Amino acid sequence: MHILHVTPYYAPAWAFGGVVSAVSGLAAAQAARGHRVTVLTTDALDVARRNPLHREVIDGVVVVRCRNVSHALRAKLNFSSPRRWRSTFAVLQPPDVIHMHEVRTV
């Protein structure tokens, strides 16, 4: 099964706390059970820094990051504004399941 997690932050963005830990643990456990797991997220690393990696594999999970249009809005208002979110989603392999996390902030 191909599982897609959509979340505004993902490991190693530990500064954002609970959602990062929950989604990272869940996605890694699903990958360990043999599922194909992809995470679509932003490049937010903390309130001041961006993750320079746009695509990587962490614990068997393919992580695809889109650049935030405004990192200041992300930091100040907890509002993510990812650039090319739709077009990136459109080129991913179609998932069987989409799990949305923190959708209020994306």
Coordinates of C-alpha atoms in Angstrom, one line a residue:
M1 CA 0.0 0.0 0.0
H2 CA 1.2 3.5 -0.8
I3 CA 0.6 5.9 2.1
L4 CA 1.0 9.7 1.7
H5 CA 1.3 11.9 4.8
V6 CA 0.7 15.6 4.2
T7 CA 2.1 17.7 7.1
P8 CA 3.6 21.2 7.4
Y9 CA 6.7 19.9 9.2
Y10 CA 8.6 16.7 9.4
A11 CA 11.8 15.3 10.8
P12 CA 14.3 16.8 11.6
A13 CA 12.1 19.8 12.4
W14 CA 11.9 18.8 16.1
A15 CA 11.4 22.4 17.1
F16 CA 7.7 22.1 16.2
G17 CA 7.2 19.3 18.7
G18 CA 4.3 16.9 18.8
V19 CA 3.1 16.7 15.2
V20 CA 6.7 16.1 14.0
S21 CA 7.2 13.3 16.5
A22 CA 3.9 11.7 15.8
V23 CA 4.1 11.7 12.0
S24 CA 7.7 10.6 12.0
G25 CA 7.0 7.7 14.2
L26 CA 3.9 6.7 12.4
A27 CA 5.5 7.0 8.9
A28 CA 8.6 5.0 10.0
A29 CA 6.5 2.3 11.5
Q30 CA 4.4 2.0 8.3
A31 CA 7.5 1.8 6.2
A32 CA 9.0 -0.9 8.5
R33 CA 5.8 -3.0 8.0
G34 CA 6.5 -2.9 4.2
H35 CA 4.3 -0.1 3.1
R36 CA 5.5 2.5 0.6
V37 CA 5.4 5.8 2.5
T38 CA 5.8 9.3 1.2
V39 CA 5.6 12.6 3.2
L40 CA 4.8 15.9 1.5
T41 CA 5.9 18.7 3.7
T42 CA 7.5 22.2 3.8
D43 CA 11.1 23.2 4.2
A44 CA 10.5 24.6 7.7
L45 CA 13.2 23.4 10.1
D46 CA 12.5 25.8 12.9
V47 CA 11.2 29.4 13.3
A48 CA 14.4 30.8 11.6
R49 CA 15.9 28.1 9.4
R50 CA 14.9 26.1 6.4
N51 CA 15.9 22.5 5.5
P52 CA 18.1 22.6 2.4
L53 CA 17.1 19.1 1.3
H54 CA 14.1 19.0 -1.0
R55 CA 14.0 15.2 -1.3
E56 CA 15.5 12.5 0.9
V57 CA 14.7 9.2 2.5
I58 CA 14.5 9.0 6.3
D59 CA 13.9 5.6 7.9
G60 CA 12.5 4.2 4.7
V61 CA 10.2 7.1 4.2
V62 CA 10.5 9.3 1.1
V63 CA 10.3 12.9 2.2
V64 CA 9.4 15.6 -0.3
R65 CA 9.7 19.2 0.8
C66 CA 8.2 22.3 -0.8
R67 CA 9.7 25.8 -0.1
N68 CA 7.6 28.1 2.1
V69 CA 6.8 31.3 0.3
S70 CA 7.1 33.2 3.6
H71 CA 9.1 31.7 6.4
A72 CA 8.2 34.8 8.5
L73 CA 4.5 34.0 8.3
R74 CA 5.3 30.4 9.3
A75 CA 7.2 31.6 12.3
K76 CA 4.9 34.4 13.4
L77 CA 1.4 33.0 12.7
N78 CA 2.0 29.3 12.4
F79 CA 0.9 29.6 8.8
S80 CA 2.7 27.5 6.1
S81 CA 2.5 28.7 2.5
P82 CA 4.2 26.1 0.5
R83 CA 5.2 26.9 -3.1
R84 CA 4.4 24.4 -5.8
W85 CA 2.4 22.2 -3.4
R86 CA -0.2 21.2 -6.0
S87 CA 2.2 20.6 -8.8
T88 CA 4.4 18.5 -6.5
F89 CA 1.4 16.5 -5.3
A90 CA 0.4 15.9 -8.9
V91 CA 3.7 14.3 -9.9
L92 CA 3.9 12.0 -6.9
Q93 CA 2.8 8.4 -7.4
P94 CA -0.9 8.1 -6.6
P95 CA -1.3 7.0 -3.0
D96 CA -3.9 4.5 -1.8
V97 CA -4.3 6.5 1.4
I98 CA -3.8 10.2 2.2
H99 CA -3.3 11.1 5.9
M100 CA -3.5 14.8 6.6
H101 CA -1.8 16.3 9.7
E102 CA -2.2 19.9 10.9
V103 CA -4.2 20.9 7.9
R104 CA -5.2 24.2 9.6
T105 CA -1.6 25.5 9.1
V106 CA -1.1 24.5 5.5

